[in-house]
Coordinates of C-alpha atoms in Angstrom, one line a residue:
X200 CA 75.1 59.5 -78.8
X201 CA 77.7 60.1 -81.6
X202 CA 80.4 57.8 -82.8
X203 CA 82.8 60.7 -82.9
X204 CA 82.4 64.2 -81.4
X205 CA 82.2 66.8 -84.1
X206 CA 81.4 70.5 -83.5
X207 CA 78.2 71.9 -85.2
X208 CA 80.2 74.2 -87.4
X209 CA 82.2 71.3 -88.8
X210 CA 79.0 69.3 -89.3
X211 CA 77.6 72.3 -91.3
X212 CA 80.8 72.4 -93.4
X213 CA 80.7 68.6 -94.1
X214 CA 77.1 68.8 -95.3
X215 CA 77.8 71.8 -97.5
X216 CA 80.9 70.1 -98.9
X217 CA 79.0 66.9 -99.7
X218 CA 76.5 68.9 -101.8
X219 CA 78.9 71.4 -103.5
X220 CA 82.0 69.3 -104.0
X221 CA 80.7 67.1 -106.8
X222 CA 79.6 70.2 -108.7
X223 CA 83.0 71.8 -108.4
X224 CA 84.5 68.5 -109.3
X225 CA 82.4 68.4 -112.5
X226 CA 83.7 71.8 -113.5
X227 CA 87.3 70.7 -112.8
X228 CA 86.8 67.5 -114.8
X229 CA 86.3 69.6 -118.0
X230 CA 89.6 71.5 -117.5
X231 CA 92.9 70.2 -118.7
X232 CA 94.7 68.0 -116.2
X233 CA 97.5 69.7 -114.3
X234 CA 101.0 68.7 -115.4
X235 CA 102.3 65.6 -113.6
X236 CA 98.7 64.3 -113.0
X237 CA 97.9 63.1 -116.5
X238 CA 99.1 59.5 -115.8
X239 CA 99.4 57.4 -118.9
X240 CA 96.9 59.5 -120.8
X241 CA 94.4 62.3 -120.2
X242 CA 91.4 59.9 -120.2
X243 CA 92.9 58.0 -117.3
X244 CA 93.5 61.3 -115.4
X245 CA 89.9 62.4 -115.6
X246 CA 88.6 59.0 -114.6
X247 CA 91.0 59.0 -111.6
X248 CA 89.6 62.5 -110.9
X249 CA 86.1 61.1 -110.8
X250 CA 87.1 58.4 -108.3
X251 CA 88.9 60.9 -106.1
X252 CA 86.0 63.4 -105.9
X253 CA 83.4 60.8 -105.3
X254 CA 85.7 59.1 -102.8
X255 CA 86.1 62.4 -100.9
X256 CA 82.4 62.9 -100.8
X257 CA 81.8 59.4 -99.5
X258 CA 84.4 59.9 -96.7
X259 CA 82.7 63.2 -95.8
X260 CA 79.3 61.4 -95.7
X261 CA 80.7 58.7 -93.5
X262 CA 82.2 61.2 -91.1
X263 CA 78.9 63.2 -91.1
X264 CA 77.1 60.0 -90.2
X265 CA 79.6 59.3 -87.5
X266 CA 79.1 62.8 -86.0
X267 CA 75.3 62.6 -86.3
X268 CA 73.6 62.5 -82.8
X269 CA 71.8 59.2 -82.9
X270 CA 70.0 60.0 -79.7
X271 CA 68.1 62.8 -81.5
X272 CA 67.5 61.5 -85.1
X273 CA 64.2 63.5 -85.3
X274 CA 66.1 66.8 -84.9
X275 CA 67.6 68.5 -88.0
X276 CA 71.3 68.5 -87.7
X277 CA 74.2 70.1 -89.5
X278 CA 71.8 72.9 -90.5
X279 CA 72.7 75.9 -92.6
X280 CA 70.1 78.7 -93.1
X281 CA 71.0 81.6 -95.3
X282 CA 68.7 84.0 -97.1
X283 CA 69.0 83.7 -100.9
X284 CA 66.1 85.4 -102.5
X285 CA 64.5 87.7 -99.9
X286 CA 61.6 88.8 -102.1
X287 CA 60.3 85.2 -102.3
X288 CA 61.6 84.2 -98.9
X289 CA 63.7 81.5 -100.5
X290 CA 66.6 80.4 -98.3
X291 CA 69.6 78.1 -98.7
X292 CA 68.4 75.8 -96.0
X293 CA 70.3 72.6 -95.5
X294 CA 70.0 69.9 -92.8
X295 CA 69.7 66.2 -92.2
X296 CA 67.7 63.9 -89.9
X297 CA 67.2 60.2 -89.5
X298 CA 65.2 60.1 -92.8
X299 CA 67.6 61.8 -95.1
X300 CA 70.9 60.6 -93.6
X301 CA 70.7 57.0 -94.9
X302 CA 69.8 58.2 -98.4
X303 CA 72.6 60.7 -98.4
X304 CA 75.2 57.9 -97.5
X305 CA 73.6 55.5 -100.0
X306 CA 73.9 58.1 -102.8
X307 CA 77.6 58.8 -101.9
X308 CA 78.4 55.1 -101.8
X309 CA 76.7 54.1 -105.1
X310 CA 78.2 57.1 -107.0
X311 CA 81.7 56.2 -105.7
X312 CA 81.3 52.5 -106.7
X313 CA 80.1 53.6 -110.1
X314 CA 83.1 55.9 -110.6
X315 CA 85.5 53.2 -109.4
X316 CA 83.8 50.6 -111.8
X317 CA 84.0 53.1 -114.7
X318 CA 87.7 53.6 -114.1
X319 CA 88.3 50.1 -115.2
X320 CA 85.3 49.5 -117.4
X321 CA 84.3 52.8 -119.1
X322 CA 81.2 52.5 -121.3
X323 CA 81.7 53.1 -125.0
X324 CA 80.9 56.6 -125.9
X325 CA 82.2 60.2 -126.3
X326 CA 84.8 61.9 -124.2
X327 CA 85.5 60.5 -120.7
X328 CA 85.6 64.1 -119.5
X329 CA 82.0 64.6 -120.3
X330 CA 81.1 61.3 -118.7
X331 CA 82.8 62.1 -115.4
X332 CA 81.4 65.6 -115.3
X333 CA 77.8 64.3 -115.9
X334 CA 78.1 61.7 -113.2
X335 CA 79.4 64.3 -110.7
X336 CA 76.5 66.8 -111.6
X337 CA 74.1 63.9 -111.1
X338 CA 75.6 63.2 -107.7
X339 CA 75.4 66.8 -106.6
X340 CA 71.8 67.1 -107.6
X341 CA 70.8 63.9 -105.9
X342 CA 72.6 64.8 -102.7
X343 CA 71.1 68.2 -102.7
X344 CA 67.6 66.8 -103.0
X345 CA 68.1 64.8 -99.8
X346 CA 69.7 67.8 -97.9
X347 CA 67.7 70.9 -98.8
X348 CA 64.9 72.1 -96.6
X349 CA 63.3 74.7 -98.9
X350 CA 60.6 73.8 -101.4
X351 CA 62.0 75.8 -104.3
X352 CA 65.5 74.5 -103.7
X353 CA 64.1 71.0 -103.5
X354 CA 62.5 71.5 -107.0
X355 CA 65.8 72.9 -108.4
X356 CA 67.8 70.0 -107.0
X357 CA 65.1 67.5 -108.2
X358 CA 65.4 68.9 -111.8
X359 CA 69.2 69.1 -111.7
X360 CA 69.6 65.4 -112.2
X361 CA 67.5 65.1 -115.4
X362 CA 69.9 66.5 -118.0
X363 CA 72.9 64.4 -116.8
X364 CA 70.9 61.2 -116.9
X365 CA 69.5 62.1 -120.3
X366 CA 73.0 62.5 -121.7
X367 CA 74.3 59.4 -120.0
X368 CA 71.5 57.3 -121.6
X369 CA 71.6 59.1 -125.0
X370 CA 75.4 59.2 -125.5
X371 CA 76.7 56.2 -123.6
X372 CA 73.7 53.8 -123.8
X373 CA 73.1 50.8 -126.0
X374 CA 70.4 50.1 -128.6
X375 CA 67.5 52.4 -128.8
X376 CA 69.2 54.9 -126.5
X377 CA 67.9 58.0 -128.2
X378 CA 64.3 57.0 -128.0
X379 CA 64.7 55.8 -124.3
X380 CA 66.5 59.1 -123.4
X381 CA 63.7 61.2 -125.0
X382 CA 61.0 59.2 -123.2
X383 CA 62.8 59.6 -119.9
X384 CA 63.2 63.4 -120.2
X385 CA 59.7 64.0 -121.5
X386 CA 58.0 62.0 -118.8
X387 CA 59.9 63.5 -116.0
X388 CA 59.8 67.1 -117.3
X389 CA 56.0 67.0 -117.7
X390 CA 55.6 65.6 -114.2
X391 CA 57.9 68.3 -112.9
X392 CA 55.9 71.1 -114.4
X393 CA 52.8 69.9 -112.5
X394 CA 54.9 69.4 -109.3
X395 CA 56.2 73.0 -109.5
X396 CA 52.6 74.4 -109.5
X397 CA 51.8 72.3 -106.4
X398 CA 54.9 73.5 -104.6
X399 CA 54.1 77.2 -105.4
X400 CA 50.6 76.7 -104.3
X401 CA 51.7 75.5 -100.9
X402 CA 54.4 78.2 -100.5
X403 CA 52.0 81.1 -101.5
X404 CA 49.1 79.9 -99.4
X405 CA 51.1 79.2 -96.3
X406 CA 53.4 82.2 -96.6
X407 CA 56.7 80.1 -96.5
X408 CA 58.7 77.6 -98.5
X409 CA 60.5 76.4 -95.4
X410 CA 59.9 72.6 -95.2
X411 CA 60.6 72.4 -91.5
X412 CA 58.1 75.2 -90.7
X413 CA 55.5 73.6 -93.0
X414 CA 56.0 70.2 -91.4
X415 CA 55.7 71.7 -87.9
X416 CA 52.5 73.4 -88.9
X417 CA 51.2 70.0 -90.2
X418 CA 48.8 71.5 -92.7
X419 CA 46.9 73.7 -90.2
X420 CA 47.6 76.8 -92.3
X421 CA 46.2 75.2 -95.5
X422 CA 42.5 74.5 -96.2
X423 CA 41.5 70.9 -97.2
X424 CA 40.9 71.9 -100.8
X425 CA 44.3 73.5 -101.1
X426 CA 45.9 70.4 -99.7
X427 CA 44.0 68.1 -102.0
X428 CA 45.1 70.1 -105.1
X429 CA 48.7 70.3 -103.8
X430 CA 48.9 66.6 -103.2
X431 CA 47.4 65.8 -106.7
X432 CA 49.9 68.1 -108.4
X433 CA 53.0 67.3 -106.4
X434 CA 52.1 63.6 -106.2
X435 CA 51.9 63.3 -110.0
X436 CA 55.4 64.7 -110.4
X437 CA 56.8 62.5 -107.6
X438 CA 54.9 59.4 -108.9
X439 CA 56.6 59.8 -112.4
X440 CA 60.0 59.7 -110.8
X441 CA 59.2 56.8 -108.4
X442 CA 57.8 55.4 -110.8
X443 CA 54.2 54.5 -110.0
X444 CA 52.1 52.4 -112.3
X445 CA 50.8 53.5 -114.8
X446 CA 53.4 56.3 -115.1
X447 CA 56.2 53.8 -115.2
X448 CA 56.6 53.1 -118.9
X449 CA 59.7 55.2 -119.3
X450 CA 61.7 53.1 -116.8
X451 CA 62.1 49.7 -118.6
X452 CA 63.3 51.5 -121.8
X453 CA 65.7 53.8 -119.9
X454 CA 67.2 50.9 -117.9
X455 CA 67.6 48.7 -121.0
X456 CA 69.4 51.4 -123.0
X457 CA 71.4 52.9 -120.2
X458 CA 75.1 51.9 -119.5
X459 CA 75.7 49.8 -116.4
X460 CA 76.5 52.7 -114.1
X461 CA 73.6 54.7 -115.5
X462 CA 71.2 51.8 -114.5
X463 CA 72.8 51.5 -111.1
X464 CA 72.4 55.2 -110.4
X465 CA 68.9 55.4 -111.9
X466 CA 67.6 52.4 -109.8
X467 CA 69.7 53.0 -106.7
X468 CA 69.4 56.7 -106.3
X469 CA 67.1 58.6 -108.7
X470 CA 64.0 56.5 -107.9
X471 CA 64.4 57.3 -104.3
X472 CA 63.9 61.0 -104.9
X473 CA 60.2 60.5 -105.7
X474 CA 59.4 58.5 -102.6
X475 CA 61.5 60.8 -100.4
X476 CA 59.3 63.7 -101.6
X477 CA 56.2 61.9 -100.5
X478 CA 57.6 61.4 -97.0
X479 CA 59.4 64.7 -96.6
X480 CA 56.8 67.0 -98.2
X481 CA 53.3 65.5 -98.7
X482 CA 52.9 63.5 -95.5
X483 CA 53.7 66.3 -93.0
X484 CA 52.7 69.3 -95.0
X485 CA 49.3 68.2 -96.5
X486 CA 48.0 65.4 -94.3
X487 CA 44.4 65.9 -95.1
X488 CA 45.1 65.8 -98.8
X489 CA 47.2 62.7 -98.4
X490 CA 44.4 61.1 -96.4
X491 CA 42.1 61.8 -99.3
X492 CA 44.4 60.2 -101.9
X493 CA 45.9 57.5 -99.7
X494 CA 43.5 54.7 -100.8
X495 CA 44.1 55.5 -104.5
X496 CA 47.9 55.6 -104.0
X497 CA 47.7 52.2 -102.3
X498 CA 45.6 50.8 -105.1
X499 CA 48.0 52.0 -107.8
X500 CA 50.9 50.6 -105.6
X501 CA 49.5 47.1 -105.4
X502 CA 48.6 47.1 -109.1
X503 CA 52.2 48.0 -109.8
X504 CA 53.4 45.2 -107.5
X505 CA 51.4 42.6 -109.4
X506 CA 51.9 44.1 -112.8
X507 CA 55.7 44.3 -112.4
X508 CA 55.9 40.7 -111.3
X509 CA 53.7 39.5 -114.1
X510 CA 55.8 41.4 -116.6
X511 CA 58.9 39.8 -115.2
X512 CA 57.3 36.3 -115.4
X513 CA 56.5 37.0 -119.0
X514 CA 60.1 38.0 -119.8
X515 CA 61.6 35.1 -117.9
X516 CA 59.7 32.4 -119.7
X517 CA 61.6 30.2 -122.2
X518 CA 61.4 31.5 -125.8
X519 CA 60.3 35.0 -124.8
X520 CA 63.6 36.6 -125.8
X521 CA 63.4 38.6 -122.6
X522 CA 66.2 41.0 -121.7
X523 CA 67.6 40.5 -118.2
X524 CA 68.1 44.3 -117.7
X525 CA 64.5 44.9 -118.7
X526 CA 63.3 42.3 -116.3
X527 CA 65.1 43.9 -113.4
X528 CA 63.7 47.2 -114.4
X529 CA 60.2 45.8 -114.2
X530 CA 61.0 44.3 -110.9
X531 CA 61.8 47.9 -109.7
X532 CA 58.2 48.8 -110.5
X533 CA 57.0 46.1 -108.2
X534 CA 59.5 46.9 -105.4
X535 CA 58.7 50.6 -105.5
X536 CA 55.1 49.6 -105.2
X537 CA 55.8 48.3 -101.7
X538 CA 57.4 51.6 -100.9
X539 CA 54.3 53.5 -102.0
X540 CA 52.0 51.1 -100.2
X541 CA 53.9 51.8 -97.0
X542 CA 53.6 55.6 -97.5
X543 CA 49.9 55.3 -98.2
X544 CA 49.2 53.6 -94.9
X545 CA 50.3 56.9 -93.2
X546 CA 51.4 54.9 -90.1
X547 CA 54.8 54.8 -88.5
X548 CA 55.1 51.1 -89.2
X549 CA 54.3 51.5 -92.9
X550 CA 56.4 54.6 -93.5
X551 CA 59.4 53.1 -91.7
X552 CA 58.9 50.0 -93.9
X553 CA 58.9 52.2 -97.0
X554 CA 62.1 54.0 -96.0
X555 CA 63.8 50.6 -95.2
X556 CA 62.6 49.2 -98.5
X557 CA 64.0 52.3 -100.3
X558 CA 67.5 51.6 -98.9
X559 CA 67.3 47.9 -99.5
X560 CA 66.2 48.4 -103.1
X561 CA 69.1 50.7 -103.7
X562 CA 71.6 48.2 -102.4
X563 CA 70.1 45.0 -104.0
X564 CA 69.0 46.4 -107.4
X565 CA 72.3 48.4 -107.7
X566 CA 74.1 45.1 -107.2
X567 CA 71.8 43.3 -109.7
X568 CA 72.5 45.9 -112.4
X569 CA 76.2 45.7 -111.8
X570 CA 76.0 41.9 -112.2
X571 CA 73.9 42.1 -115.4
X572 CA 76.3 44.6 -116.9
X573 CA 79.2 42.2 -116.2
X574 CA 77.2 39.3 -117.7
X575 CA 76.4 41.3 -120.8
X576 CA 80.1 42.3 -121.2
X577 CA 81.1 38.6 -121.1
X578 CA 78.3 37.1 -123.3
X579 CA 77.8 40.1 -125.5
X580 CA 74.0 40.0 -124.8
X581 CA 71.5 40.1 -121.9
X582 CA 69.0 37.9 -123.8
X583 CA 67.7 35.4 -121.3
X584 CA 67.3 32.6 -123.8
X585 CA 70.9 33.0 -124.9
X586 CA 72.2 33.2 -121.3
X587 CA 70.3 30.1 -120.3
X588 CA 71.5 28.1 -123.3
X589 CA 70.8 24.4 -123.9
X590 CA 73.6 22.5 -122.2
X591 CA 73.0 23.2 -118.6
X592 CA 76.5 24.8 -118.2
X593 CA 75.5 28.4 -117.7
X594 CA 77.1 30.7 -115.1
X595 CA 77.6 28.0 -112.4
X596 CA 79.6 26.0 -114.9
X597 CA 81.4 28.9 -116.6
X598 CA 81.8 31.7 -113.9
X599 CA 80.8 30.1 -110.6
X600 CA 81.5 33.1 -108.4
X601 CA 79.6 35.4 -110.7
X602 CA 76.7 33.0 -110.7
X603 CA 76.7 32.6 -106.9
X604 CA 76.6 36.4 -106.5
X605 CA 73.8 36.7 -108.9
X606 CA 71.8 34.0 -107.0
X607 CA 72.5 35.9 -103.8
X608 CA 71.3 39.2 -105.2
X609 CA 68.2 37.5 -106.6
X610 CA 67.2 35.8 -103.3
X611 CA 67.8 39.1 -101.5
X612 CA 65.5 40.8 -104.0
X613 CA 62.7 38.3 -103.5
X614 CA 62.7 39.1 -99.8
X615 CA 64.5 36.2 -98.1
X616 CA 64.5 36.6 -94.3
X617 CA 67.9 37.6 -93.0
X618 CA 68.6 39.8 -96.0
X619 CA 67.7 43.5 -96.5
X620 CA 64.8 42.9 -98.9
X621 CA 62.7 41.2 -96.2
X622 CA 62.1 43.9 -93.6
X623 CA 60.8 46.7 -95.8
X624 CA 58.2 44.5 -97.5
X625 CA 57.1 42.9 -94.1
X626 CA 56.7 46.3 -92.4
X627 CA 54.7 47.8 -95.3
X628 CA 52.3 44.8 -95.2
X629 CA 52.0 45.2 -91.4
X630 CA 51.2 48.9 -91.9
X631 CA 48.6 48.1 -94.4
X632 CA 46.9 45.7 -92.0
X633 CA 46.3 48.6 -89.6
X634 CA 46.3 51.9 -91.5
X635 CA 46.0 55.3 -90.1
X636 CA 42.8 56.6 -88.5
X637 CA 40.3 57.6 -91.2
X638 CA 41.5 55.1 -93.8
X639 CA 39.4 52.1 -94.7
X640 CA 40.7 49.1 -92.9
X641 CA 38.9 46.5 -95.2
X642 CA 40.3 48.3 -98.3
X643 CA 43.9 48.3 -96.9
X644 CA 43.7 44.7 -95.8
X645 CA 42.7 43.8 -99.3
X646 CA 45.7 45.8 -100.6
X647 CA 47.8 43.9 -98.0
X648 CA 46.6 40.5 -99.4
X649 CA 47.3 41.6 -103.0
X650 CA 50.8 42.8 -101.9
X651 CA 51.5 39.5 -100.2
X652 CA 50.5 37.7 -103.4
X653 CA 53.0 39.9 -105.2
X654 CA 55.8 38.6 -103.0
X655 CA 55.0 35.1 -104.2
X656 CA 55.1 36.2 -107.8
X657 CA 58.4 38.0 -107.1
X658 CA 59.9 34.8 -105.7
X659 CA 58.6 32.9 -108.7
X660 CA 60.3 35.0 -111.4
X661 CA 63.5 35.5 -109.4
X662 CA 63.9 31.7 -108.9
X663 CA 63.2 31.2 -112.6
X664 CA 65.9 33.7 -113.5
X665 CA 68.4 31.9 -111.2
X666 CA 67.6 28.5 -112.6
X667 CA 67.9 29.6 -116.2
X668 CA 70.9 32.0 -116.0
X669 CA 72.9 30.2 -113.4
X670 CA 72.1 26.6 -114.1
X671 CA 71.1 26.7 -117.8
X672 CA 68.6 24.4 -119.3
X673 CA 68.5 21.3 -121.6
X674 CA 66.7 21.6 -124.9
X675 CA 64.9 18.4 -126.1
X676 CA 67.2 16.5 -128.4
X677 CA 64.6 16.3 -131.1
X678 CA 64.7 20.1 -131.5
X679 CA 68.3 20.3 -132.3
X680 CA 69.3 21.0 -135.9
X681 CA 71.9 18.9 -137.7
X682 CA 74.5 21.6 -137.1
X683 CA 73.7 21.7 -133.4
X684 CA 73.9 17.9 -133.2
X685 CA 77.5 17.9 -134.5
X686 CA 80.1 17.5 -131.7
X687 CA 81.8 20.6 -130.5
X688 CA 85.4 21.0 -129.6
X689 CA 87.2 23.8 -127.9
X690 CA 90.7 25.1 -128.2
X691 CA 90.8 26.7 -124.8
X692 CA 88.9 29.4 -122.9
X693 CA 87.0 31.9 -125.0
X694 CA 87.8 35.6 -124.3
X695 CA 85.6 37.3 -121.8
X696 CA 83.6 40.2 -122.8
X697 CA 83.9 39.5 -126.5
X698 CA 80.7 40.5 -128.3
X699 CA 80.9 37.6 -130.6
X700 CA 81.8 35.0 -128.0
X701 CA 79.5 32.0 -128.1
X702 CA 77.2 31.8 -125.1
X703 CA 77.1 28.7 -123.0
X704 CA 74.6 26.3 -124.2
X705 CA 74.3 27.7 -127.7
X706 CA 75.0 24.3 -129.1
X707 CA 74.1 20.7 -128.2
X708 CA 76.1 17.8 -126.8
X709 CA 79.7 18.6 -125.8
X710 CA 82.7 16.5 -126.3
X711 CA 85.1 18.9 -124.6
X712 CA 85.1 21.0 -121.5
X713 CA 82.7 23.9 -121.6
X714 CA 84.6 27.2 -122.4
X715 CA 85.1 29.3 -119.3
X716 CA 84.2 32.9 -118.9
X717 CA 86.3 35.3 -116.9
X718 CA 85.0 35.1 -113.3
X719 CA 84.8 38.1 -111.0
X720 CA 87.7 40.6 -111.7
X721 CA 89.4 42.2 -108.7
X722 CA 87.9 45.7 -109.5
X723 CA 84.4 44.1 -109.7
X724 CA 84.9 42.5 -106.4
X725 CA 85.8 45.9 -104.9
X726 CA 82.8 47.6 -106.4
X727 CA 80.3 44.9 -105.5
X728 CA 81.4 43.6 -102.1
X729 CA 80.1 46.7 -100.1
X730 CA 76.6 46.3 -101.6
X731 CA 76.5 42.5 -100.8
X732 CA 77.9 43.1 -97.3
X733 CA 75.4 45.9 -96.5
X734 CA 72.6 43.7 -97.8
X735 CA 73.5 41.2 -95.1
X736 CA 74.1 43.7 -92.4
X737 CA 70.8 45.5 -93.0
X738 CA 69.0 42.1 -93.0
X739 CA 70.5 40.8 -89.8
X740 CA 70.5 44.1 -87.9
X741 CA 67.5 46.2 -89.1
X742 CA 67.5 48.2 -85.9
X743 CA 70.6 50.1 -87.1
X744 CA 68.5 51.7 -89.8
X745 CA 65.1 51.7 -88.1
X746 CA 66.6 53.3 -85.0
X747 CA 67.4 56.3 -87.3
X748 CA 64.2 56.5 -89.2
X749 CA 61.5 55.7 -86.5
X750 CA 61.9 58.8 -84.2
X751 CA 62.0 61.1 -87.3
X752 CA 58.9 59.4 -88.8
X753 CA 57.0 59.6 -85.5
X754 CA 57.7 63.3 -85.3
X755 CA 57.0 63.9 -88.9
X756 CA 53.5 62.3 -88.7
X757 CA 52.8 64.1 -85.4
X758 CA 53.4 67.5 -87.0
X759 CA 56.7 68.3 -85.4
X760 CA 55.5 67.1 -81.9
X761 CA 57.5 64.3 -80.4

């Protein structure tokens, strides 16, 4: 069943366009704007160009999804297979199935929303031309990662995103951006070198780099020792990008220093590339190797769940001077732990849960980073103690719509039933209760219990954040200094986004109305509404997504057999 009837050749063109158009758009962004299209100034023209290109890619992705045959989601569709390097049997092989299609659409959506947001709120930094070009190269590399079906092309696309993200952090980031950018690039490059060795090992030992043929063979052409070595090498590279504890330490620094759109793309898109590699390559190509390492992967996953939650609780406590962006970054370590746990179960239930949690994390954490960026613009800081203040008139009293949306995103992140965050976590825990044959059931049930405990910790720190940032908090009167005890007056609303604006609650008793912050701007509403709406839709109708992924996962785990 398809929403609209599209011929195979048009589907092929759409997928190729989705992958190539951002790259061509990046080259065009560096050229002078044609006469008559410069608008008020060249900067506005290049930003409009970014919105146009990412918008066209999003429209193409939606049309591709509408033309996708939902009755056969396990079949590769819109395929292109052209010989590229005959000596190595490397082919330009593209295609999508029920696993890759949701990630493709999510990437196109988030990149478009980031381009639209940047049109109105460009981060401080060098030339807008370079900014737009880097975002488009990043989009092209990410989309290619989810669309290619050749191991070497997968590696090239996987690496293509590193340099753009490095420069987005290093040139448009905040404090400590150089150190964070270097840490990001070094961690991911070192992981990628090891991953390349594993990919070459599989290709040379099996005689092909074609991912569809390798998945159909299901590891029968590889000895167990080769599979174990390949899973260790490839898994390390993928685990860095995911990121898996203890290879996660680059992530909090990168998120804290990155500009808002950089954090959205990093959390919503780039982290998914690592977990996608586990599902697309390691599970079907090296099942015996995965079975060997699955208990260790699950153990690291649940440690990451608890560790990320405890780190968030430490940052959220009063007086810790915790950064809200850093807290959400640590929460990503915990949420991606659930994804890895689902993959480690090697069951359809667990892997479907992992894929659902992937999409839910992209929607919810993307929204959270948008919101934190807006809060930082208004207050001039993301410090939790400053945001909470001492008067009880934080976001709910100063920007109520912004506060309500932050509370919505927080409860979605903690896994409230009826929202997208719930289903992925629940399915991964169900998968851990009854793992694949050959895996220790007592061990995985222990991991399930630890993961369930992690959900309680997640709820704890998210509710603390909502209480402090949205409601504020009262400081004991005895702790106030003489200056703080002096009555305050206000001469009208303070300007939003001013770095020096005084945060709500930075002083004691009030004798005038609390100064208001700018609430949600129209362009912010346009950028954030799709993420909030899809969070609700995915939570209320999970079958829409699971109907795509489940047949593809069943076939993938069965080695190409339905």
